[in-house]
Tab-separated table of C-alpha atoms in Angstrom:
chain	number	residue	atom	x	y	z
A	1	MET	CA	-25.538	-21.488	-2.167
A	2	ARG	CA	-25.687	-18.003	-0.659
A	3	ALA	CA	-27.815	-19.242	2.226
A	4	ARG	CA	-25.297	-21.982	2.964
A	5	LEU	CA	-22.463	-19.423	2.810
A	6	ALA	CA	-24.348	-17.172	5.224
A	7	ASN	CA	-24.888	-20.037	7.659
A	8	VAL	CA	-21.244	-21.033	7.544
A	9	ALA	CA	-20.012	-17.424	7.901
A	10	ALA	CA	-22.265	-16.862	10.920
A	11	GLN	CA	-20.668	-19.694	12.911
A	12	PRO	CA	-18.144	-18.690	15.633
A	13	ARG	CA	-16.034	-21.681	14.641
A	14	THR	CA	-15.716	-20.274	11.114
A	15	ARG	CA	-14.427	-16.961	12.442
A	16	GLY	CA	-11.932	-18.743	14.639
A	17	LEU	CA	-10.661	-20.805	11.719
A	18	LEU	CA	-10.383	-17.691	9.548
A	19	MET	CA	-8.343	-15.880	12.212
A	20	LEU	CA	-6.098	-18.928	12.560
A	21	ALA	CA	-5.705	-19.055	8.785
A	22	ALA	CA	-4.799	-15.341	8.731
A	23	LEU	CA	-2.219	-15.801	11.485
A	24	THR	CA	-0.724	-18.781	9.665
A	25	PHE	CA	-0.623	-16.934	6.347
A	26	TYR	CA	1.016	-13.826	7.794
A	27	SER	CA	3.534	-15.894	9.759
A	28	THR	CA	4.390	-17.790	6.581
A	29	LEU	CA	4.956	-14.472	4.809
A	30	VAL	CA	7.439	-13.484	7.486
A	31	LEU	CA	9.309	-16.792	7.376
A	32	TRP	CA	9.354	-16.807	3.568
A	33	PHE	CA	10.347	-13.217	2.890
A	34	GLN	CA	12.121	-12.087	6.049
A	35	PRO	CA	15.566	-10.757	5.108
A	36	GLY	CA	18.780	-11.643	6.850
A	37	LYS	CA	19.688	-7.987	7.269
A	38	PHE	CA	18.062	-4.646	8.010
A	39	VAL	CA	15.786	-3.275	5.291
A	40	GLY	CA	15.037	0.423	4.879
A	41	ASP	CA	14.026	2.051	8.167
A	42	GLU	CA	14.467	-1.131	10.241
A	43	TRP	CA	17.921	-0.124	11.418
A	44	ARG	CA	16.568	3.093	12.953
A	45	TYR	CA	13.878	1.408	15.023
A	46	ALA	CA	16.348	-1.243	16.188
A	47	TRP	CA	18.869	1.437	17.158
A	48	LEU	CA	16.309	3.543	19.038
A	49	ALA	CA	15.037	0.422	20.826
A	50	ASP	CA	18.604	-0.295	21.915
A	51	ASN	CA	18.904	3.297	23.127
A	52	LEU	CA	15.769	2.881	25.235
A	53	ARG	CA	17.163	-0.274	26.814
A	54	HIS	CA	20.139	1.846	27.872
A	55	GLY	CA	17.941	4.540	29.407
A	56	TYR	CA	17.698	7.214	26.705
A	57	PHE	CA	15.964	7.808	23.365
A	58	SER	CA	18.047	10.375	21.509
A	59	PRO	CA	21.721	9.570	22.257
A	60	PRO	CA	23.660	11.706	24.764
A	61	ASP	CA	26.152	13.078	22.212
A	62	PHE	CA	23.750	14.368	19.530
A	63	VAL	CA	20.056	15.044	18.960
A	64	PHE	CA	18.250	12.511	16.779
A	65	LEU	CA	14.469	12.968	16.594
A	66	TRP	CA	13.516	11.630	13.181
A	67	ASN	CA	10.564	9.623	14.523
A	68	GLY	CA	8.552	9.101	17.702
A	69	PRO	CA	9.277	6.576	20.458
A	70	GLY	CA	6.171	4.385	20.044
A	71	TYR	CA	7.513	1.571	17.881
A	72	PRO	CA	11.005	1.558	19.446
A	73	LEU	CA	9.295	1.128	22.850
A	74	LEU	CA	7.472	-1.932	21.536
A	75	GLN	CA	10.671	-3.321	20.040
A	76	ALA	CA	12.530	-2.723	23.303
A	77	ALA	CA	9.812	-4.584	25.221
A	78	LEU	CA	9.887	-7.522	22.807
A	79	SER	CA	13.675	-7.621	22.884
A	80	SER	CA	13.604	-7.716	26.690
A	81	LEU	CA	11.504	-10.895	26.347
A	82	GLY	CA	14.290	-12.465	24.321
A	83	LEU	CA	12.863	-11.925	20.839
A	84	GLY	CA	15.308	-11.185	18.039
A	85	MET	CA	14.489	-9.494	14.739
A	86	LEU	CA	12.728	-12.611	13.443
A	87	GLY	CA	10.525	-12.696	16.537
A	88	ILE	CA	9.750	-8.979	16.205
A	89	ARG	CA	8.793	-9.479	12.577
A	90	LEU	CA	6.638	-12.491	13.478
A	91	PHE	CA	4.884	-10.335	16.065
A	92	ASN	CA	3.552	-8.316	13.118
A	93	ALA	CA	1.548	-11.383	12.081
A	94	LEU	CA	-0.178	-11.404	15.466
A	95	LEU	CA	-0.805	-7.639	15.361
A	96	LEU	CA	-2.475	-7.800	11.955
A	97	THR	CA	-4.591	-10.809	12.939
A	98	VAL	CA	-5.807	-8.935	16.016
A	99	ALA	CA	-6.580	-5.926	13.813
A	100	LEU	CA	-8.800	-8.091	11.594
A	101	ALA	CA	-10.593	-9.453	14.666
A	102	VAL	CA	-11.237	-5.907	15.897
A	103	PHE	CA	-12.413	-4.913	12.427
A	104	TYR	CA	-14.912	-7.767	12.577
A	105	LYS	CA	-16.206	-6.396	15.900
A	106	ILE	CA	-16.642	-2.937	14.378
A	107	VAL	CA	-18.634	-4.267	11.425
A	108	ARG	CA	-20.580	-6.603	13.719
A	109	GLY	CA	-21.935	-3.450	15.362
A	110	ILE	CA	-23.682	-2.509	12.118
A	111	ALA	CA	-24.328	-5.891	10.443
A	112	SER	CA	-25.049	-9.551	11.085
A	113	ALA	CA	-22.325	-12.027	12.002
A	114	ALA	CA	-22.337	-13.499	8.502
A	115	VAL	CA	-21.902	-10.144	6.768
A	116	ALA	CA	-19.274	-9.013	9.296
A	117	THR	CA	-17.289	-12.176	8.634
A	118	LEU	CA	-17.441	-11.690	4.874
A	119	LEU	CA	-16.343	-8.069	5.155
A	120	ALA	CA	-13.489	-9.031	7.507
A	121	VAL	CA	-12.300	-11.442	4.822
A	122	GLY	CA	-12.515	-8.556	2.368
A	123	ALA	CA	-10.391	-6.410	4.692
A	124	ALA	CA	-7.824	-9.206	4.865
A	125	ALA	CA	-7.611	-9.016	1.080
A	126	TYR	CA	-6.157	-5.494	1.313
A	127	LEU	CA	-2.704	-6.689	0.277
A	128	PRO	CA	-0.634	-3.517	0.878
A	129	VAL	CA	-0.763	-4.004	4.647
A	130	ALA	CA	0.236	-7.665	4.300
A	131	ALA	CA	3.265	-6.524	2.283
A	132	TYR	CA	4.720	-4.899	5.415
A	133	VAL	CA	4.208	-7.868	7.742
A	134	PRO	CA	7.697	-9.344	7.027
A	135	PHE	CA	9.437	-6.100	8.008
A	136	ALA	CA	9.944	-4.322	11.330
A	137	TYR	CA	8.119	-1.194	10.168
A	138	THR	CA	5.367	0.815	11.857
A	139	GLU	CA	2.633	0.220	9.275
A	140	VAL	CA	1.105	-2.911	10.808
A	141	LEU	CA	1.122	-1.483	14.338
A	142	CYS	CA	-0.511	1.739	13.105
A	143	PHE	CA	-3.130	-0.284	11.208
A	144	LEU	CA	-4.021	-2.004	14.489
A	145	LEU	CA	-4.021	1.213	16.541
A	146	VAL	CA	-6.362	2.980	14.103
A	147	THR	CA	-8.704	-0.016	14.220
A	148	LEU	CA	-8.635	-0.081	18.039
A	149	PHE	CA	-9.300	3.654	18.185
A	150	VAL	CA	-12.373	3.369	15.963
A	151	ARG	CA	-13.634	0.414	18.008
A	152	ALA	CA	-13.263	2.386	21.258
A	153	CYS	CA	-15.111	5.313	19.669
A	154	GLN	CA	-17.842	2.944	18.489
A	155	LEU	CA	-18.317	1.568	21.989
A	156	GLN	CA	-18.905	5.108	23.245
A	157	LEU	CA	-22.058	5.220	21.104
A	158	ALA	CA	-23.695	2.513	23.211
A	159	ASP	CA	-21.807	2.767	26.494
A	160	PRO	CA	-21.136	6.236	27.951
A	161	ARG	CA	-18.703	4.971	30.595
A	162	PRO	CA	-15.435	6.925	30.786
A	163	ILE	CA	-13.383	3.780	30.207
A	164	TRP	CA	-14.027	3.937	26.447
A	165	VAL	CA	-13.241	7.665	26.312
A	166	ILE	CA	-9.908	6.936	27.986
A	167	ALA	CA	-9.241	3.867	25.827
A	168	ALA	CA	-9.782	5.852	22.637
A	169	GLY	CA	-7.522	8.645	23.881
A	170	VAL	CA	-4.681	6.337	24.935
A	171	THR	CA	-4.911	4.417	21.655
A	172	PHE	CA	-4.746	7.565	19.551
A	173	GLY	CA	-1.920	8.896	21.696
A	174	ALA	CA	0.013	5.675	21.043
A	175	LEU	CA	-0.689	6.120	17.331
A	176	VAL	CA	0.774	9.634	17.295
A	177	MET	CA	3.815	8.463	19.251
A	178	THR	CA	4.306	5.706	16.690
A	179	LYS	CA	3.929	8.021	13.678
A	180	VAL	CA	4.310	11.649	14.711
A	181	GLY	CA	2.899	12.666	11.324
A	182	PHE	CA	-0.519	11.984	12.854
A	183	TRP	CA	-0.254	14.941	15.227
A	184	PRO	CA	-2.179	17.357	12.947
A	185	LEU	CA	-5.128	14.979	13.250
A	186	LEU	CA	-5.253	15.726	16.963
A	187	ILE	CA	-5.978	19.346	16.157
A	188	VAL	CA	-8.282	18.668	13.207
A	189	GLY	CA	-10.089	15.953	15.148
A	190	CYS	CA	-10.665	18.163	18.183
A	191	ILE	CA	-11.956	21.029	16.065
A	192	GLY	CA	-14.036	18.767	13.811
A	193	CYS	CA	-15.622	16.761	16.626
A	194	GLY	CA	-16.262	19.960	18.550
A	195	ALA	CA	-17.981	21.446	15.493
A	196	LEU	CA	-20.109	18.309	15.039
A	197	TRP	CA	-21.102	18.451	18.702
A	198	TRP	CA	-22.036	22.123	18.359
A	199	GLN	CA	-24.097	21.347	15.245
A	200	GLN	CA	-25.835	18.134	16.343
A	201	ARG	CA	-25.602	18.278	20.160
A	202	ARG	CA	-24.790	14.594	20.368
A	203	ARG	CA	-22.912	13.647	23.493
A	204	VAL	CA	-20.680	11.218	21.636
A	205	PHE	CA	-18.986	14.035	19.691
A	206	LEU	CA	-18.106	15.707	22.979
A	207	GLN	CA	-16.759	12.378	24.230
A	208	TRP	CA	-14.615	11.976	21.135
A	209	THR	CA	-13.266	15.489	21.605
A	210	CYS	CA	-12.285	14.513	25.147
A	211	SER	CA	-10.622	11.349	23.806
A	212	LEU	CA	-8.463	13.380	21.440
A	213	LEU	CA	-7.533	15.758	24.247
A	214	ILE	CA	-6.479	12.726	26.288
A	215	ALA	CA	-4.399	11.613	23.307
A	216	LEU	CA	-2.685	14.990	23.312
A	217	GLY	CA	-2.036	14.577	27.030
A	218	CYS	CA	-0.347	11.246	26.305
A	219	CYS	CA	2.006	13.056	23.912
A	220	LEU	CA	2.960	15.836	26.338
A	221	PRO	CA	5.838	13.928	28.018
A	222	TYR	CA	7.437	13.470	24.588
A	223	LEU	CA	6.927	17.154	23.743
A	224	VAL	CA	8.500	18.155	27.059
A	225	TYR	CA	11.421	15.857	26.246
A	226	THR	CA	11.925	17.311	22.757
A	227	GLN	CA	11.755	20.843	24.146
A	228	GLN	CA	14.468	19.994	26.646
A	229	LEU	CA	16.675	18.695	23.837
A	230	THR	CA	16.002	21.404	21.266
A	231	GLY	CA	14.729	24.381	23.247
A	232	ARG	CA	11.703	24.467	20.930
A	233	PRO	CA	8.096	24.046	22.089
A	234	TRP	CA	5.731	21.764	20.188
A	235	TYR	CA	8.639	20.001	18.449
A	236	TRP	CA	7.559	16.640	17.021
A	237	GLY	CA	10.532	15.668	14.882
A	238	SER	CA	13.228	16.808	12.496
A	239	ALA	CA	11.902	15.221	9.284
A	240	THR	CA	9.482	18.004	8.365
A	241	GLY	CA	11.977	20.248	6.585
A	242	SER	CA	13.249	17.398	4.425
A	243	VAL	CA	9.843	16.151	3.252
A	244	VAL	CA	8.771	19.722	2.452
A	245	TYR	CA	12.023	20.463	0.594
A	246	TRP	CA	11.596	17.630	-1.882
A	247	MET	CA	8.107	18.877	-2.713
A	248	THR	CA	9.363	22.336	-3.667
A	249	HIS	CA	12.373	21.701	-5.862
A	250	PRO	CA	11.858	23.178	-9.346
A	251	TYR	CA	13.805	20.693	-11.485
A	252	PRO	CA	11.674	19.052	-14.203
A	253	GLU	CA	13.410	15.674	-13.826
A	254	GLY	CA	12.042	15.251	-10.304
A	255	HIS	CA	8.535	14.406	-9.148
A	256	GLY	CA	8.556	15.613	-5.557
A	257	ASP	CA	9.421	12.244	-3.985
A	258	TRP	CA	11.853	12.067	-1.082
A	259	LEU	CA	15.387	10.889	-1.891
A	260	HIS	CA	17.966	9.752	0.629
A	261	GLN	CA	21.586	10.842	0.693
A	262	GLY	CA	22.860	7.747	-1.145
A	263	GLU	CA	20.600	8.370	-4.137
A	264	VAL	CA	21.541	12.041	-4.214
A	265	GLN	CA	25.241	11.246	-4.052
A	266	HIS	CA	25.379	8.520	-6.693
A	267	VAL	CA	22.823	9.552	-9.349
A	268	ASP	CA	24.485	12.138	-11.564
A	269	PHE	CA	21.605	14.504	-12.381
A	270	VAL	CA	20.284	14.406	-8.809
A	271	ARG	CA	23.770	15.053	-7.430
A	272	GLU	CA	24.148	18.132	-9.602
A	273	GLN	CA	20.874	19.530	-8.297
A	274	HIS	CA	20.912	18.633	-4.597
A	275	TRP	CA	24.278	17.389	-3.346
A	276	ALA	CA	25.641	20.821	-2.421
A	277	LEU	CA	22.810	21.337	0.066
A	278	MET	CA	22.737	17.706	1.220
A	279	ASN	CA	26.483	17.596	1.859
A	280	ARG	CA	26.540	20.984	3.574
A	281	LEU	CA	23.848	19.919	6.019
A	282	GLY	CA	25.037	16.332	6.482
A	283	LYS	CA	28.820	16.873	6.290
A	284	PHE	CA	29.138	13.582	4.381
A	285	ASP	CA	32.490	14.375	2.740
A	286	GLU	CA	34.009	14.368	6.240
A	287	LYS	CA	32.682	10.895	7.104
A	288	THR	CA	33.409	7.311	6.148
A	289	PRO	CA	30.351	5.330	4.991
A	290	PRO	CA	29.313	2.917	7.760
A	291	ASP	CA	28.807	-0.834	7.848
A	292	PRO	CA	25.147	-1.212	6.739
A	293	GLN	CA	24.471	-3.587	9.655
A	294	ASP	CA	26.083	-1.416	12.357
A	295	VAL	CA	23.104	0.617	13.571
A	296	HIS	CA	25.170	2.859	15.818
A	297	ALA	CA	27.594	3.680	12.995
A	298	ILE	CA	24.681	4.466	10.673
A	299	ALA	CA	23.139	6.782	13.259
A	300	HIS	CA	26.389	8.706	13.698
A	301	TYR	CA	26.835	8.912	9.942
A	302	LEU	CA	23.338	10.446	9.613
A	303	SER	CA	23.437	12.498	12.808
A	304	ASP	CA	23.951	15.840	11.075
A	305	ILE	CA	21.402	15.323	8.279
A	306	SER	CA	18.814	14.225	10.876
A	307	SER	CA	19.404	17.065	13.312
A	308	PRO	CA	16.962	19.904	14.067
A	309	GLU	CA	19.452	22.288	12.454
A	310	ALA	CA	19.400	20.265	9.226
A	311	GLY	CA	15.609	20.349	9.352
A	312	ASP	CA	15.822	24.132	9.542
A	313	GLY	CA	18.206	24.182	6.594
A	314	PHE	CA	15.887	22.086	4.451
A	315	MET	CA	12.919	24.238	5.420
A	316	THR	CA	14.780	27.450	4.532
A	317	ALA	CA	15.686	26.016	1.124
A	318	ALA	CA	12.095	24.841	0.665
A	319	LEU	CA	10.672	28.272	1.389
A	320	ASP	CA	13.153	29.851	-1.028
A	321	ASN	CA	12.071	27.396	-3.734
A	322	LEU	CA	8.423	28.073	-2.972
A	323	ARG	CA	8.858	31.841	-3.305
A	324	GLN	CA	10.810	31.578	-6.548
A	325	HIS	CA	8.965	28.656	-8.190
A	326	PRO	CA	5.418	28.332	-6.791
A	327	SER	CA	4.203	26.499	-9.903
A	328	ALA	CA	6.791	23.755	-9.291
A	329	TYR	CA	5.187	22.978	-5.957
A	330	LEU	CA	1.765	22.734	-7.597
A	331	ARG	CA	3.131	20.343	-10.217
A	332	ASN	CA	4.846	18.227	-7.556
A	333	TRP	CA	1.651	18.254	-5.476
A	334	VAL	CA	-0.257	16.652	-8.361
A	335	PHE	CA	2.479	14.019	-8.678
A	336	ASN	CA	2.403	13.570	-4.913
A	337	VAL	CA	-1.331	12.886	-4.787
A	338	CYS	CA	-0.958	10.297	-7.556
A	339	ARG	CA	1.976	8.711	-5.731
A	340	LEU	CA	0.152	8.702	-2.405
A	341	LEU	CA	-2.899	6.971	-3.843
A	342	PHE	CA	-1.479	4.928	-6.732
A	343	ASP	CA	2.269	4.588	-5.998
A	344	TYR	CA	3.418	6.461	-9.088
A	345	PRO	CA	5.359	8.481	-10.354
A	346	TYR	CA	8.852	8.408	-8.834
A	347	THR	CA	12.023	10.194	-9.889
A	348	LEU	CA	14.252	7.094	-9.929
A	349	GLN	CA	11.862	4.133	-9.705
A	350	ARG	CA	9.765	2.541	-12.405
A	351	PHE	CA	6.191	1.336	-12.301
A	352	ASP	CA	6.191	-2.453	-11.856
A	353	ALA	CA	3.815	-5.277	-10.999
A	354	LEU	CA	3.991	-4.683	-7.250
A	355	ARG	CA	3.135	-1.017	-7.696
A	356	ALA	CA	0.273	-2.031	-9.982
A	357	VAL	CA	-1.147	-4.235	-7.199
A	358	GLN	CA	-0.776	-1.366	-4.722
A	359	ALA	CA	-2.548	1.005	-7.116
A	360	ALA	CA	-5.393	-1.450	-7.759
A	361	CYS	CA	-5.917	-2.103	-4.040
A	362	ASN	CA	-5.971	1.601	-3.227
A	363	ALA	CA	-8.376	2.274	-6.101
A	364	LEU	CA	-10.800	-0.305	-4.645
A	365	LEU	CA	-10.227	1.177	-1.183
A	366	LEU	CA	-11.154	4.646	-2.419
A	367	LEU	CA	-14.192	3.294	-4.241
A	368	GLY	CA	-15.427	1.641	-1.058
A	369	ALA	CA	-14.839	4.823	0.931
A	370	ALA	CA	-16.715	6.851	-1.702
A	371	LEU	CA	-19.693	4.482	-1.463
A	372	GLY	CA	-19.580	4.855	2.305
A	373	ILE	CA	-19.545	8.640	2.049
A	374	ARG	CA	-22.543	8.507	-0.282
A	375	ARG	CA	-24.453	6.365	2.194
A	376	LEU	CA	-23.699	8.786	5.045
A	377	TRP	CA	-25.644	11.430	3.159
A	378	THR	CA	-28.312	9.439	1.323
A	379	GLY	CA	-29.243	6.445	3.432
A	380	PRO	CA	-30.167	5.588	7.019
A	381	THR	CA	-27.012	4.606	8.884
A	382	PRO	CA	-27.405	3.591	12.551
A	383	GLN	CA	-23.819	4.553	13.323
A	384	ARG	CA	-23.605	7.651	11.166
A	385	PRO	CA	-21.520	9.547	13.775
A	386	LEU	CA	-18.858	6.841	13.563
A	387	GLY	CA	-18.812	7.191	9.782
A	388	GLN	CA	-18.485	10.953	10.112
A	389	LEU	CA	-15.513	10.516	12.437
A	390	CYS	CA	-13.810	8.079	10.039
A	391	LEU	CA	-14.425	10.450	7.132
A	392	LEU	CA	-13.109	13.450	9.049
A	393	LEU	CA	-9.872	11.705	10.031
A	394	LEU	CA	-9.354	10.100	6.615
A	395	VAL	CA	-9.785	13.340	4.666
A	396	ALA	CA	-7.653	15.294	7.140
A	397	TYR	CA	-4.840	12.741	7.044
A	398	LEU	CA	-4.745	12.429	3.262
A	399	GLY	CA	-4.948	16.199	2.939
A	400	VAL	CA	-1.971	16.741	5.237
A	401	MET	CA	0.059	13.956	3.611
A	402	SER	CA	-0.570	15.421	0.153
A	403	LEU	CA	1.260	18.600	1.191
A	404	VAL	CA	4.564	16.874	1.980
A	405	SER	CA	6.556	14.315	0.029
A	406	ALA	CA	4.560	11.089	0.381
A	407	VAL	CA	4.334	7.533	-0.931
A	408	ALA	CA	1.545	4.951	-1.125
A	409	ARG	CA	2.931	3.286	2.006
A	410	TYR	CA	1.473	6.203	3.989
A	411	VAL	CA	-2.082	5.104	3.124
A	412	VAL	CA	-1.702	1.773	4.936
A	413	PRO	CA	-2.138	3.124	8.503
A	414	VAL	CA	-5.462	4.818	7.671
A	415	ALA	CA	-6.775	2.023	5.448
A	416	PRO	CA	-9.094	0.853	8.289
A	417	LEU	CA	-10.948	4.187	8.093
A	418	ALA	CA	-11.671	3.661	4.401
A	419	LEU	CA	-12.482	-0.021	4.941
A	420	ILE	CA	-15.017	0.876	7.639
A	421	LEU	CA	-16.664	3.447	5.371
A	422	GLY	CA	-16.823	0.837	2.644
A	423	ALA	CA	-18.297	-1.689	5.079
A	424	MET	CA	-21.048	0.778	5.994
A	425	ALA	CA	-21.998	0.964	2.330
A	426	LEU	CA	-21.694	-2.734	1.498
A	427	ALA	CA	-23.208	-4.245	4.653
A	428	PRO	CA	-26.873	-3.389	3.841
A	429	ARG	CA	-26.470	-4.717	0.293
A	430	LEU	CA	-24.955	-7.969	1.513
A	431	GLU	CA	-27.703	-8.299	4.117
A	432	ARG	CA	-30.353	-7.982	1.411
A	433	MET	CA	-28.595	-10.522	-0.807
A	434	LEU	CA	-28.298	-13.072	1.977
A	435	GLU	CA	-31.864	-12.487	3.144
A	436	SER	CA	-33.137	-12.928	-0.406
A	437	SER	CA	-31.175	-16.149	-0.685
A	438	ARG	CA	-32.598	-17.430	2.619
A	439	SER	CA	-36.129	-16.607	1.460
A	440	GLN	CA	-35.644	-18.452	-1.816
A	441	THR	CA	-34.242	-21.464	0.002
A	442	GLN	CA	-37.138	-21.451	2.434
A	443	ARG	CA	-39.680	-21.239	-0.404
A	444	ALA	CA	-37.993	-24.096	-2.216
A	445	SER	CA	-38.093	-26.164	0.959
A	446	ASN	CA	-41.796	-25.421	1.470
A	447	ASP	CA	-42.597	-26.325	-2.130
A	448	SER	CA	-40.756	-29.596	-1.668
A	449	ASP	CA	-42.742	-30.375	1.487
A	450	VAL	CA	-46.030	-29.684	-0.313
A	451	ALA	CA	-45.050	-31.922	-3.195
């Protein structure tokens, strides 16, 4: 049975059918679950994409730099081709299918075609990324960009041509522009890869350092733009103060998770604790709530709370809380790590079946990554440098995210790093199982011939 499975999995036709099945499944998810209105952050990306079509990113009358321009640029390009929101959401299905194909290529570099196919199917079973396919969010695009970056870095191991150094740099630059929260990884990655090169003197670590420097170069036009708008160098976005503030508040009813202005305004105990600051920074009492489908009205309604000045106000309040109640931050950090990895606890939301699935998937993801880490130190791994890079970026990202208010959704973009580490651990075991099965089949065939 295993030998037959290995033979089927090794066929190119099987991989093609699996990719087609994945594309069909993800497209069906979009058509089945896609909402008739904007959900969560969708309005912001749609509004920024519309701004870009009119020749600007932040609007002329106020500064709005809550997120980077990467995903709005993609949405603007798709909209220029005549795609509406349904088409943009369906494009996620294609992006995730391509990501799985690239993941197969990565694993194929360390395992047989049969094992790579089986592990690609396992990666497709990571349900949290599929949950974001029906929505115009950045998670699926980031999942693909991380996978492409690792693949470009892998190709540098065998092919020293500059094209792969540049490809890795441009891909990581696009990732940072899509989620500016990745910018600390540029610094950590450069330092870490430089240290690995200094320790091991392997050319590939120097190449990866160059790739990350290229990524930083790709971000410089955006940093020049934000400096022109704010007068501040190295300004990535205005969300930092808010996500730090929610981690530092000392109230026992909260768990360090980020709350938006509507929740603060309409939940009594949260309003008592936070509305004075929220309203002072956002000036909400002076504004009429907007139509939830009018993206320009929403942006103007949130313009003050999303401004650099509001970010400063949140950061000042956060630092005051941290000085007066340092133990509260430590408590919220523990909650934050649990929420980041297992989607619980929240201040206003309960643990339900969907969160249980997210927690189970992330637990398996972490287990696979732990097995991969163990193999990096205890077993022969042909592409050990690639595993070290994945480990470096994964630990750095999760470490940074644990310091600010985070949710399990933030794990999705870096899931490929953990999946690759897990594949490095599981691939040799699967190879041995399939080889053992082939040997048993061959012996049985020989015995039959003799008889």
